[in-house]
Coordinates of C-alpha atoms in Angstrom, one line a residue:
X310 CA 260.4 11.2 142.6
X311 CA 260.1 7.5 141.7
X312 CA 263.4 6.7 143.2
X313 CA 262.5 8.4 146.5
X314 CA 259.2 6.4 146.7
X315 CA 261.1 3.2 146.1
X316 CA 263.7 3.9 148.8
X317 CA 261.3 4.6 151.7
X318 CA 258.6 2.2 152.9
X319 CA 255.4 3.7 154.2
X320 CA 254.7 3.5 157.9
X321 CA 252.3 0.8 159.1
X322 CA 248.7 2.1 159.2
X323 CA 246.7 1.4 162.4
X324 CA 243.4 0.5 160.8
X325 CA 241.8 -0.2 164.1
X326 CA 242.5 3.4 165.4
X327 CA 241.7 5.0 162.1
X328 CA 238.4 3.2 161.5
X329 CA 236.4 2.8 164.8
X330 CA 233.9 -0.1 164.6
X331 CA 235.9 -1.7 161.8
X332 CA 235.0 -5.2 163.1
X333 CA 231.4 -4.5 164.1
X334 CA 229.5 -4.7 167.3
X335 CA 230.7 -6.8 170.3
X336 CA 234.1 -7.2 168.7
X337 CA 237.8 -6.4 169.3
X338 CA 240.1 -5.0 166.6
X339 CA 243.8 -5.8 167.0
X340 CA 246.4 -4.1 164.8
X341 CA 249.2 -6.1 163.3
X342 CA 252.1 -5.3 160.9
X343 CA 250.5 -4.7 157.6
X344 CA 247.0 -5.9 158.6
X345 CA 244.5 -6.2 161.5
X346 CA 242.6 -9.0 163.2
X347 CA 239.0 -9.1 164.5
X348 CA 237.6 -11.3 167.3
X349 CA 234.5 -11.3 169.4
X350 CA 234.3 -10.2 173.1
X351 CA 233.6 -12.7 175.8
X352 CA 230.1 -14.2 175.6
X353 CA 229.9 -13.7 171.8
X354 CA 231.0 -15.9 169.0
X355 CA 231.7 -15.4 165.3
X356 CA 228.8 -16.1 163.0
X357 CA 231.3 -17.9 160.6
X358 CA 232.9 -20.1 163.2
X359 CA 236.6 -19.9 164.1
X360 CA 237.4 -18.2 160.7
X361 CA 236.7 -14.4 160.4
X362 CA 235.5 -13.2 157.0
X363 CA 235.8 -9.5 156.5
X364 CA 232.5 -7.7 155.8
X365 CA 230.6 -11.0 156.4
X366 CA 231.3 -12.1 160.0
X367 CA 229.3 -10.6 162.8
X368 CA 229.5 -11.4 166.6
X369 CA 226.5 -13.1 168.0
X370 CA 225.6 -14.0 171.5
X371 CA 226.5 -17.6 172.4
X372 CA 223.1 -18.1 173.9
X373 CA 221.5 -16.9 170.6
X374 CA 223.8 -19.2 168.6
X375 CA 222.8 -22.2 170.7
X376 CA 219.1 -21.3 170.5
X377 CA 219.2 -21.3 166.7
X378 CA 220.7 -24.8 166.4
X379 CA 218.5 -27.7 165.4
X380 CA 220.6 -30.7 166.3
X381 CA 220.3 -34.2 164.8
X382 CA 218.1 -36.6 166.8
X383 CA 219.9 -38.0 169.9
X384 CA 222.4 -35.1 170.1
X385 CA 222.2 -32.0 172.3
X386 CA 222.7 -28.5 170.9
X387 CA 225.9 -28.1 172.9
X388 CA 227.5 -31.3 171.5
X389 CA 226.4 -30.3 168.0
X390 CA 228.1 -26.9 168.4
X391 CA 231.3 -28.4 169.7
X392 CA 231.4 -31.0 167.0
X393 CA 230.9 -28.3 164.3
X394 CA 233.8 -26.2 165.7
X395 CA 236.0 -29.3 165.9
X396 CA 235.1 -30.2 162.3
X397 CA 235.9 -26.7 161.0
X398 CA 239.3 -26.8 162.7
X399 CA 240.1 -30.3 161.3
X400 CA 239.2 -29.1 157.8
X401 CA 241.7 -26.2 158.1
X402 CA 244.8 -27.8 159.7
X403 CA 247.2 -25.1 158.3
X404 CA 245.4 -22.0 159.4
X405 CA 247.1 -19.3 161.5
X406 CA 244.8 -17.5 163.9
X407 CA 245.4 -14.5 166.1
X408 CA 245.6 -14.9 169.8
X409 CA 242.2 -13.1 170.2
X410 CA 240.4 -15.6 168.0
X411 CA 242.0 -18.5 169.8
X412 CA 241.1 -17.4 173.3
X413 CA 237.6 -16.4 172.3
X414 CA 236.9 -19.7 170.5
X415 CA 238.3 -21.8 173.4
X416 CA 236.4 -19.7 176.0
X417 CA 233.2 -20.3 174.0
X418 CA 233.8 -24.0 173.8
X419 CA 234.4 -24.2 177.5
X420 CA 231.2 -22.3 178.3
X421 CA 229.1 -24.5 175.9
X422 CA 230.6 -27.7 177.4
X423 CA 229.6 -26.6 180.9
X424 CA 233.1 -26.2 182.4
X425 CA 232.8 -24.3 185.7
X426 CA 229.3 -25.3 186.4
X427 CA 230.3 -27.9 189.0
X428 CA 231.6 -27.3 192.5
X429 CA 235.3 -27.8 193.2
X430 CA 234.6 -30.9 195.4
X431 CA 232.5 -32.5 192.6
X432 CA 235.1 -31.6 190.0
X433 CA 237.9 -33.3 192.0
X434 CA 236.1 -36.6 192.1
X435 CA 234.2 -36.4 188.8
X436 CA 231.1 -37.8 190.4
X437 CA 228.6 -35.3 189.1
X438 CA 228.0 -34.0 185.5
X439 CA 225.5 -31.4 184.3
X440 CA 226.8 -30.5 180.9
X441 CA 226.0 -31.9 177.4
X442 CA 225.9 -35.6 177.1
X443 CA 225.6 -38.5 179.6
X444 CA 228.8 -37.6 181.3
X445 CA 231.9 -35.4 180.7
X446 CA 233.8 -37.9 178.7
X447 CA 232.4 -37.1 175.2
X448 CA 232.3 -33.3 175.5
X449 CA 235.6 -33.3 177.4
X450 CA 237.3 -35.3 174.6
X451 CA 235.9 -32.9 172.0
X452 CA 237.0 -29.8 174.0
X453 CA 240.5 -31.3 174.2
X454 CA 240.7 -31.8 170.5
X455 CA 239.4 -28.2 169.9
X456 CA 242.0 -26.8 172.4
X457 CA 244.8 -28.7 170.7
X458 CA 243.8 -27.5 167.2
X459 CA 243.3 -23.9 168.3
X460 CA 246.7 -23.7 170.0
X461 CA 248.3 -25.3 166.9
X462 CA 246.8 -22.4 164.9
X463 CA 248.8 -20.0 167.0
X464 CA 252.0 -21.2 165.3
X465 CA 253.0 -19.3 162.1
X466 CA 255.8 -21.3 160.4
X467 CA 257.1 -18.1 158.7
X468 CA 257.8 -16.3 162.0
X469 CA 260.9 -18.3 163.0
X470 CA 261.9 -18.3 166.7
X471 CA 259.0 -17.5 169.0
X472 CA 258.4 -17.5 172.8
X473 CA 254.8 -16.5 173.7
X474 CA 252.6 -16.8 176.7
X475 CA 248.8 -16.1 176.8
X476 CA 246.9 -15.7 180.1
X477 CA 243.1 -15.4 180.5
X478 CA 240.8 -16.3 183.4
X479 CA 240.0 -19.6 181.6
X480 CA 243.4 -20.7 180.2
X481 CA 247.1 -20.4 180.3
X482 CA 249.2 -21.1 177.1
X483 CA 253.0 -21.3 176.7
X484 CA 254.3 -21.5 173.1
X485 CA 257.8 -22.0 172.0
X486 CA 259.2 -22.3 168.5
X487 CA 263.0 -22.9 168.0
X488 CA 265.3 -22.9 165.1
X489 CA 268.4 -25.0 164.3
X490 CA 270.8 -22.8 166.1
X491 CA 268.6 -22.1 169.2
X492 CA 270.1 -22.3 172.7
X493 CA 266.8 -22.3 174.5
X494 CA 266.3 -24.8 177.3
X495 CA 262.9 -25.9 176.0
X496 CA 261.2 -25.6 179.3
X497 CA 257.6 -24.3 179.3
X498 CA 255.6 -23.3 182.3
X499 CA 251.9 -22.6 183.0
X500 CA 250.3 -22.0 186.4
X501 CA 253.2 -23.6 188.4
X502 CA 253.4 -26.6 186.1
X503 CA 256.4 -27.2 183.9
X504 CA 257.2 -29.2 180.8
X505 CA 260.8 -30.1 179.9
X506 CA 261.2 -31.3 176.4
X507 CA 264.2 -31.8 174.0
X508 CA 263.0 -29.6 171.1
X509 CA 266.5 -29.5 169.6
X510 CA 266.3 -33.3 168.8
X511 CA 262.9 -32.7 167.2
X512 CA 264.2 -29.8 165.2
X513 CA 267.0 -31.9 163.7
X514 CA 264.3 -34.2 162.2
X515 CA 262.0 -31.3 161.0
X516 CA 264.1 -29.1 158.8
X517 CA 265.8 -27.3 161.7
X518 CA 262.6 -26.0 163.4
X519 CA 260.3 -27.4 166.1
X520 CA 257.5 -26.0 168.2
X521 CA 255.8 -27.0 171.4
X522 CA 252.7 -25.8 173.2
X523 CA 251.9 -26.3 176.8
X524 CA 248.5 -25.3 178.2
X525 CA 246.1 -25.7 181.0
X526 CA 242.4 -25.0 181.0
X527 CA 240.5 -24.0 184.1
X528 CA 237.8 -26.4 185.1
X529 CA 238.7 -29.3 182.7
X530 CA 238.7 -31.6 185.7
X531 CA 234.9 -31.1 185.9
X532 CA 234.6 -32.8 182.5
X533 CA 237.4 -35.3 182.9
X534 CA 237.1 -36.3 186.5
X535 CA 239.4 -38.6 188.5
X536 CA 236.6 -41.2 188.6
X537 CA 237.4 -42.0 184.9
X538 CA 240.6 -43.8 186.0
X539 CA 239.7 -47.5 185.9
X540 CA 240.6 -48.6 189.5
X541 CA 238.8 -49.9 192.6
X542 CA 240.5 -47.3 194.7
X543 CA 239.2 -43.9 195.7
X544 CA 240.5 -41.2 193.4
X545 CA 241.2 -37.5 193.7
X546 CA 242.4 -35.1 191.0
X547 CA 245.5 -33.6 192.5
X548 CA 246.7 -31.3 189.7
X549 CA 245.5 -29.2 186.8
X550 CA 244.6 -31.0 183.6
X551 CA 247.5 -30.0 181.3
X552 CA 247.9 -30.5 177.5
X553 CA 251.2 -30.8 175.6
X554 CA 251.3 -30.8 171.8
X555 CA 253.8 -30.4 169.0
X556 CA 252.1 -28.2 166.4
X557 CA 252.8 -28.1 162.7
X558 CA 255.8 -30.5 162.6
X559 CA 255.9 -33.6 160.6
X560 CA 258.1 -36.0 162.7
X561 CA 256.8 -36.0 166.2
X562 CA 258.6 -39.1 167.5
X563 CA 260.3 -38.2 170.8
X564 CA 263.9 -39.1 171.2
X565 CA 263.6 -39.2 175.0
X566 CA 260.7 -39.0 177.5
X567 CA 259.2 -35.6 178.4
X568 CA 259.2 -34.6 182.1
X569 CA 256.2 -32.8 183.6
X570 CA 256.5 -31.1 187.0
X571 CA 252.9 -30.9 188.4
X572 CA 252.1 -28.7 191.4
X573 CA 249.7 -30.2 193.9
X574 CA 246.4 -28.4 194.4
X575 CA 246.7 -29.0 198.1
X576 CA 249.4 -30.0 200.5
X577 CA 249.3 -33.7 201.1
X578 CA 248.4 -34.7 204.7
X579 CA 247.6 -38.4 204.2
X580 CA 249.4 -41.2 202.2
X581 CA 248.3 -42.2 198.8
X582 CA 249.5 -43.6 195.5
X583 CA 250.5 -40.9 193.0
X584 CA 249.5 -41.8 189.5
X585 CA 250.6 -40.0 186.4
X586 CA 247.8 -40.4 183.7
X587 CA 247.0 -39.3 180.2
X588 CA 243.6 -39.1 178.6
X589 CA 243.0 -42.0 176.2
X590 CA 240.3 -41.4 173.6
X591 CA 239.2 -44.4 171.7
X592 CA 235.8 -43.0 170.8
X593 CA 234.7 -45.8 168.5
X594 CA 234.7 -48.2 171.4
X595 CA 232.1 -46.1 173.3
X596 CA 230.0 -45.9 170.1
X597 CA 230.1 -49.6 169.8
X598 CA 228.6 -50.1 173.2
X599 CA 231.3 -50.3 175.8
X600 CA 229.6 -47.6 177.9
X601 CA 232.2 -44.9 177.3
X602 CA 235.2 -47.0 178.4
X603 CA 237.0 -46.0 175.2
X604 CA 237.6 -42.6 176.8
X605 CA 239.3 -42.8 180.2
X606 CA 242.5 -41.9 182.1
X607 CA 245.3 -44.3 181.4
X608 CA 248.7 -44.9 182.9
X609 CA 250.4 -46.4 179.8
X610 CA 253.6 -44.7 178.9
X611 CA 253.7 -42.4 182.0
X612 CA 255.3 -43.0 185.4
X613 CA 256.2 -41.1 188.6
X614 CA 259.8 -40.0 188.8
X615 CA 259.7 -38.1 192.0
X616 CA 257.0 -36.9 194.5
X617 CA 256.8 -34.9 197.7
X618 CA 254.0 -33.1 199.5
X619 CA 254.1 -30.1 197.1
X620 CA 254.7 -31.4 193.6
X621 CA 255.2 -34.6 191.5
X622 CA 257.5 -35.2 188.5
X623 CA 256.0 -37.3 185.8
X624 CA 257.8 -38.7 182.8
X625 CA 256.0 -39.7 179.7
X626 CA 257.0 -41.3 176.4
X627 CA 254.4 -39.4 174.4
X628 CA 252.5 -36.2 174.4
X629 CA 248.8 -35.9 175.2
X630 CA 246.6 -34.5 177.9
X631 CA 247.9 -35.3 181.4
X632 CA 246.9 -35.1 185.0
X633 CA 248.0 -36.3 188.4
X634 CA 245.5 -38.5 190.3
X635 CA 246.0 -39.7 193.9
X636 CA 244.5 -43.1 194.8
X637 CA 243.5 -43.9 198.4
X638 CA 241.8 -46.9 199.9
X639 CA 242.5 -50.4 201.2
X640 CA 244.1 -51.6 197.9
X641 CA 246.1 -48.5 197.1
X642 CA 249.3 -48.7 199.0
X643 CA 252.5 -49.0 197.0
X644 CA 253.9 -50.8 200.0
X645 CA 253.2 -54.5 199.9
X646 CA 253.5 -55.8 203.5
X647 CA 254.4 -59.3 202.4
X648 CA 256.9 -58.0 199.9
X649 CA 258.4 -55.8 202.6
X650 CA 258.6 -58.8 205.0
X651 CA 260.3 -60.9 202.3
X652 CA 262.7 -58.1 201.6
X653 CA 263.7 -57.7 205.3
X654 CA 264.1 -61.4 205.9
X655 CA 266.2 -62.0 202.7
X656 CA 268.4 -58.9 203.4
X657 CA 269.0 -60.1 207.0
X658 CA 269.9 -63.6 205.8
X659 CA 272.2 -62.1 203.1
X660 CA 273.9 -59.9 205.8
X661 CA 274.6 -63.0 207.9
X662 CA 276.4 -64.7 205.0
X663 CA 278.2 -61.5 204.1
X664 CA 279.5 -61.4 207.7
X665 CA 280.6 -65.0 207.5
X666 CA 282.4 -64.4 204.1
X667 CA 284.2 -61.3 205.5
X668 CA 285.4 -63.2 208.6
X669 CA 286.5 -66.1 206.4
X670 CA 288.5 -63.9 204.1
X671 CA 290.1 -62.1 207.1
X672 CA 290.9 -65.1 209.4
X673 CA 291.5 -68.0 207.1
X674 CA 295.0 -69.1 206.1
X675 CA 295.0 -68.7 202.3
X676 CA 297.3 -69.9 199.5
X677 CA 299.9 -67.1 199.1
X678 CA 299.1 -67.1 195.3
X679 CA 295.5 -66.0 196.0
X680 CA 294.6 -62.3 196.3
X681 CA 291.3 -62.0 198.1
X682 CA 291.4 -58.2 198.4
X683 CA 288.7 -57.6 195.7
X684 CA 286.4 -60.3 197.2
X685 CA 286.9 -59.0 200.7
X686 CA 286.1 -55.3 199.9
X687 CA 283.3 -56.3 197.6
X688 CA 281.7 -58.1 200.5
X689 CA 282.4 -55.2 202.8
X690 CA 280.8 -52.6 200.5
X691 CA 277.8 -54.8 199.7
X692 CA 277.3 -55.6 203.5
X693 CA 277.3 -51.9 204.4
X694 CA 275.0 -50.9 201.5
X695 CA 272.5 -53.6 202.3
X696 CA 272.6 -52.6 206.0
X697 CA 272.0 -49.0 205.1
X698 CA 269.0 -49.9 202.9
X699 CA 267.6 -51.9 205.8
X700 CA 267.9 -48.9 208.1
X701 CA 267.0 -46.3 205.4
X702 CA 263.4 -45.7 206.3
X703 CA 264.3 -44.9 209.9
X704 CA 265.9 -41.6 209.0
X705 CA 263.5 -40.2 206.3
X706 CA 262.3 -37.5 208.7
X707 CA 265.8 -36.3 209.5
X708 CA 266.7 -34.3 206.4
X709 CA 270.5 -33.9 207.1
X710 CA 271.0 -37.5 208.2
X711 CA 268.9 -38.7 205.3
X712 CA 271.1 -36.7 202.9
X713 CA 274.3 -38.0 204.4
X714 CA 273.0 -41.6 204.3
X715 CA 272.0 -41.1 200.6
X716 CA 275.5 -39.8 199.8
X717 CA 277.2 -42.7 201.7
X718 CA 274.9 -45.2 200.0
X719 CA 275.7 -43.7 196.6
X720 CA 279.4 -44.2 197.4
X721 CA 279.0 -47.8 198.6
X722 CA 276.9 -48.8 195.6
X723 CA 279.3 -47.4 193.0
X724 CA 282.2 -48.9 195.0
X725 CA 280.5 -52.3 195.1
X726 CA 280.2 -52.3 191.3
X727 CA 283.8 -51.3 190.8
X728 CA 285.0 -54.1 193.2
X729 CA 282.8 -56.4 191.1
X730 CA 284.6 -55.2 188.0
X731 CA 288.0 -55.6 189.7
X732 CA 287.1 -59.2 190.6
X733 CA 286.2 -59.9 187.0
X734 CA 289.4 -58.3 185.9
X735 CA 291.4 -60.4 188.3
X736 CA 289.9 -63.5 186.9
X737 CA 290.5 -62.4 183.3
X738 CA 294.2 -61.7 184.1
X739 CA 294.5 -65.1 185.7
X740 CA 293.2 -66.8 182.6
X741 CA 295.5 -64.7 180.4
X742 CA 298.5 -65.9 182.3
X743 CA 297.2 -69.4 182.1
X744 CA 296.9 -69.2 178.3
X745 CA 300.7 -68.4 178.1
X746 CA 301.5 -71.7 180.1
X747 CA 302.7 -69.6 183.0
X748 CA 302.3 -70.8 186.6
X749 CA 300.7 -68.1 188.6
X750 CA 303.0 -66.5 191.2
X751 CA 300.5 -64.0 192.6
X752 CA 296.9 -63.4 191.5
X753 CA 295.9 -60.1 189.9
X754 CA 296.7 -56.5 190.5
X755 CA 298.7 -55.0 193.3
X756 CA 296.6 -53.8 196.3
X757 CA 297.5 -50.1 195.9
X758 CA 295.9 -50.1 192.4
X759 CA 292.9 -52.0 193.6
X760 CA 292.3 -49.5 196.4
X761 CA 292.8 -46.6 194.0
X762 CA 290.2 -47.9 191.6
X763 CA 287.8 -49.4 194.1
X764 CA 287.5 -46.4 196.4
X765 CA 289.1 -43.5 194.5
X766 CA 286.7 -43.5 191.5
X767 CA 283.5 -43.7 193.7
X768 CA 284.9 -40.9 195.9
X769 CA 285.4 -38.7 192.8
X770 CA 281.9 -39.5 191.4
X771 CA 280.2 -38.7 194.7
X772 CA 282.3 -35.6 195.2
X773 CA 281.5 -34.2 191.7
X774 CA 277.8 -35.1 192.1
X775 CA 277.5 -33.3 195.4
X776 CA 279.3 -30.3 194.0
X777 CA 277.1 -30.1 190.9
X778 CA 273.8 -30.6 192.8
X779 CA 274.2 -29.9 196.5
X780 CA 270.6 -30.7 197.3
X781 CA 270.6 -33.8 195.1
X782 CA 270.7 -36.2 198.1
X783 CA 267.7 -37.0 200.3
X784 CA 264.2 -38.1 199.4
X785 CA 260.5 -38.4 200.2
X786 CA 260.1 -42.1 200.3
X787 CA 263.7 -43.3 200.5
X788 CA 267.1 -41.7 201.3
X789 CA 268.6 -41.8 197.9
X790 CA 269.4 -39.6 194.9
X791 CA 266.7 -37.1 193.9
X792 CA 265.5 -37.7 190.3
X793 CA 265.3 -34.0 189.3
X794 CA 267.4 -33.1 186.2
X795 CA 268.4 -36.7 185.7
X796 CA 270.6 -36.7 188.8
X797 CA 270.1 -40.5 189.2
X798 CA 272.4 -40.9 186.2
X799 CA 275.2 -40.2 188.7
X800 CA 274.7 -43.8 189.8
X801 CA 273.1 -45.3 186.7
X802 CA 275.9 -44.2 184.5
X803 CA 278.7 -46.0 186.4
X804 CA 276.4 -49.1 187.1
X805 CA 275.5 -49.6 183.4
X806 CA 279.2 -49.1 182.4
X807 CA 280.4 -51.7 184.9
X808 CA 277.6 -54.2 183.9
X809 CA 278.6 -53.9 180.3
X810 CA 282.3 -54.3 181.1
X811 CA 281.5 -57.3 183.3
X812 CA 279.7 -59.0 180.4
X813 CA 282.6 -58.3 178.0
X814 CA 285.2 -59.7 180.5
X815 CA 283.0 -62.8 181.1
X816 CA 282.8 -63.5 177.3
X817 CA 286.5 -62.9 176.8
X818 CA 287.4 -65.1 179.8
X819 CA 285.4 -68.0 178.6
X820 CA 286.8 -67.6 175.1
X821 CA 290.4 -67.6 176.5
X822 CA 289.7 -70.8 178.4
X823 CA 289.0 -72.8 175.3
X824 CA 292.6 -74.1 174.7
X825 CA 293.0 -75.0 178.4
X826 CA 289.7 -76.8 178.5
X827 CA 290.4 -78.7 175.3
X828 CA 293.7 -80.1 176.8
X829 CA 291.8 -81.3 179.9
X830 CA 289.2 -83.4 178.2
X831 CA 291.4 -86.6 178.1
X832 CA 291.5 -86.9 181.9
X833 CA 288.2 -87.9 183.7
X834 CA 289.3 -86.2 186.9
X835 CA 290.3 -83.1 185.0
X836 CA 287.0 -83.2 183.2
X837 CA 285.3 -82.8 186.6
X838 CA 287.7 -80.0 187.4
X839 CA 286.7 -78.4 184.1
X840 CA 283.1 -78.5 184.9
X841 CA 283.8 -77.0 188.4
X842 CA 285.9 -74.2 186.8
X843 CA 283.0 -73.3 184.4
X844 CA 280.5 -73.5 187.2
X845 CA 282.5 -71.1 189.4
X846 CA 283.1 -68.6 186.6
X847 CA 279.5 -68.7 185.6
X848 CA 278.3 -68.4 189.2
X849 CA 280.6 -65.5 189.8
X850 CA 279.3 -63.7 186.7
X851 CA 275.7 -64.2 187.8
X852 CA 276.6 -63.0 191.3
X853 CA 278.5 -59.9 190.1
X854 CA 276.2 -58.8 187.3
X855 CA 273.0 -60.5 186.3
X856 CA 271.1 -60.1 189.6
X857 CA 271.4 -56.3 189.3
X858 CA 269.8 -56.3 185.8
X859 CA 266.6 -57.6 187.4
X860 CA 266.3 -54.2 189.1
X861 CA 265.6 -52.6 185.7
X862 CA 262.4 -54.7 185.3
X863 CA 260.2 -53.8 188.2
X864 CA 256.9 -53.5 186.4
X865 CA 255.6 -56.9 187.5
X866 CA 255.5 -58.5 190.9
X867 CA 257.4 -61.6 189.7
X868 CA 260.5 -59.5 188.8
X869 CA 260.2 -57.6 192.1
X870 CA 260.3 -60.9 194.1
X871 CA 263.2 -62.2 191.9
X872 CA 265.2 -59.1 192.4
X873 CA 264.7 -59.0 196.1
X874 CA 265.5 -62.7 196.6
X875 CA 268.4 -63.0 194.3
X876 CA 270.0 -59.6 194.9
X877 CA 269.8 -59.9 198.7
X878 CA 271.5 -63.3 198.5
X879 CA 274.7 -62.1 196.9
X880 CA 276.4 -62.7 200.2
X881 CA 275.0 -66.2 200.3
X882 CA 276.3 -67.0 196.8
X883 CA 279.7 -65.4 197.4
X884 CA 280.1 -67.4 200.6
X885 CA 279.1 -70.7 199.0
X886 CA 281.3 -70.3 195.9
X887 CA 284.4 -68.8 197.5
X888 CA 284.2 -70.4 201.0
X889 CA 282.2 -73.6 201.1
X890 CA 283.5 -74.8 197.8
X891 CA 287.1 -74.2 198.9
X892 CA 288.9 -77.2 200.5
X893 CA 291.3 -75.0 202.5
X894 CA 288.4 -73.0 204.0
X895 CA 286.6 -76.2 205.0
X896 CA 289.8 -77.5 206.6
X897 CA 290.0 -74.3 208.6
X898 CA 286.4 -74.6 209.6
X899 CA 287.0 -78.2 210.9
X900 CA 290.0 -76.9 212.9
X901 CA 287.8 -74.2 214.4
X902 CA 285.0 -76.6 215.2
X903 CA 287.4 -79.1 216.7
X904 CA 286.4 -81.8 214.2
X905 CA 288.7 -84.6 213.1
X906 CA 290.2 -84.5 209.7
X907 CA 288.4 -87.8 208.9
X908 CA 285.0 -86.3 209.3
X909 CA 282.7 -87.3 206.5
X910 CA 282.7 -84.9 203.6
X911 CA 281.1 -85.5 200.2
X912 CA 283.7 -86.6 197.6
X913 CA 282.5 -83.9 195.3
X914 CA 283.4 -81.3 197.9
X915 CA 286.7 -82.6 199.2
X916 CA 288.9 -81.6 196.4
X917 CA 287.1 -78.4 195.5
X918 CA 289.8 -75.7 195.5
X919 CA 289.4 -72.0 194.6
X920 CA 289.1 -70.8 191.1
X921 CA 292.7 -69.6 191.2
X922 CA 293.8 -73.0 192.3
X923 CA 291.7 -74.7 189.6
X924 CA 293.3 -72.6 186.9
X925 CA 296.8 -72.9 188.4
X926 CA 296.5 -76.7 188.5
X927 CA 295.5 -76.6 184.8
X928 CA 298.4 -74.4 184.0
X929 CA 300.8 -76.8 185.7
X930 CA 299.3 -79.7 183.6
X931 CA 299.8 -77.7 180.4
X932 CA 303.3 -76.8 181.3
X933 CA 304.2 -80.4 182.2
X934 CA 302.8 -81.6 178.9
X935 CA 304.7 -79.0 177.1
X936 CA 308.0 -79.9 178.8
X937 CA 307.8 -83.7 178.1
X938 CA 310.2 -85.0 175.5
X939 CA 308.5 -86.1 172.3

């Protein structure tokens, strides 16, 4: 008999069904494996706060609870109630609450805070407040803290892998807990809004498990209005207020930004500046007399990745409470007319010099040792890419044409960088031959290899990108790669790789030139040539690499102007270094212009050959010195 009892476990008892009224009046009893949970119905709240004590707790009307409160002087009953709930949750950080208790507590907090008592129009602007406190900032911040602590209490560390969604009229919650071997995509959605987060990386730093909660609360914009963004522009809340948190994990440092896809509450009809913001709560500042400015919407750590008329993708380096605010007004436009004018003028000037350089490389009679293939096709690709960028805005409304232009621009940009790399490689090979005291017969690689690398690799990259994401080309503000699912790395990956290789080749080239430069110090004229060689190599490196790096630092207007001016003048720099500084080219120009050979030319320019000729001359000098009898 004892053995039989030990082998068979008794079936779970449904206490709620067997004992009607088990939790008392105005309550809901929920059965669970081995136990049961009690919670109050809507409009009622537990007499013991968020924690239910069996045979002690009763459900009381929220109005009766508020009526019985005697708050401290200077504080409303509502704020006292919210602060007490927040304090109880903070004192019990490890509690696990059933879904019924969480939704009832949060619904009660929202009702007490006054959420929903303001019209939709007032809520979108945040201009009117009728709840507890002077405005919605204080109570809104407390409600946010309460909501985060309550959803954290949904996570039971002993349960392992969990995917749970909770929907009520007031809130939507998406909860995910993963384990070390999880293959989940870590994408959580609530009310058309999505959060993409790398939970696997977090799990590796937290004993193999990690959890994330994504929620939105109806009416939170009535507490935390768009007017709390510190700006002179008109503001409008364009999305739900969403909250993202990492409950019950120790190491919350993100290994990469989190992406939020926010649905617009209305289809956009007029232009405006989309602003991804998070709620910054520095409560002590408001208490110290800054008029509540310690609590406001902030843009720090968040930026817009992509936006169209229906939704916006925001990327943030931290988790908090977020929203999308559209700014409109005289000072709001992202487009700076003067900056746009400078950009167009500089690009046109650069295109003129690109055209001059291309004609020069094609029509001039060059030293047979010099291979200008890389320079010519570098100029061609840059010329076409700058021209497309100049015309890009014209075709935004034509979806198919815009997609084709984006794909072509992708190809030209990658090809430009590869021709830059090939030009740097040509220079490196030139210096290597020079270091072996070898007079250069023909500069660099054969043309077939140059074309295979310069155009074959970009064609493969664009082809694979288009096959993987067919709708990845196009755009809302510019015809380019769409940023969804990190598609822009189809161009950022090759670009960063080429920039790194360019830097390495530059350093190795300068290092390889040391013996040659040392042998040239004894001759004054050769010393001038030495400085010219160094100048040309340095100028070429700056042209082919450094100007693009400025594109990564666009947070300030200074860097924007520097990038526009320097990057647009690559054609000018290339023309000056490889054409005007070349004696053969200047002689050709004089022939074309019908000038006499005795026309005045500065001495510093008369004997300025190409980089190849400079290095070839140095090689001959070294070879002659090496062949002299001792």
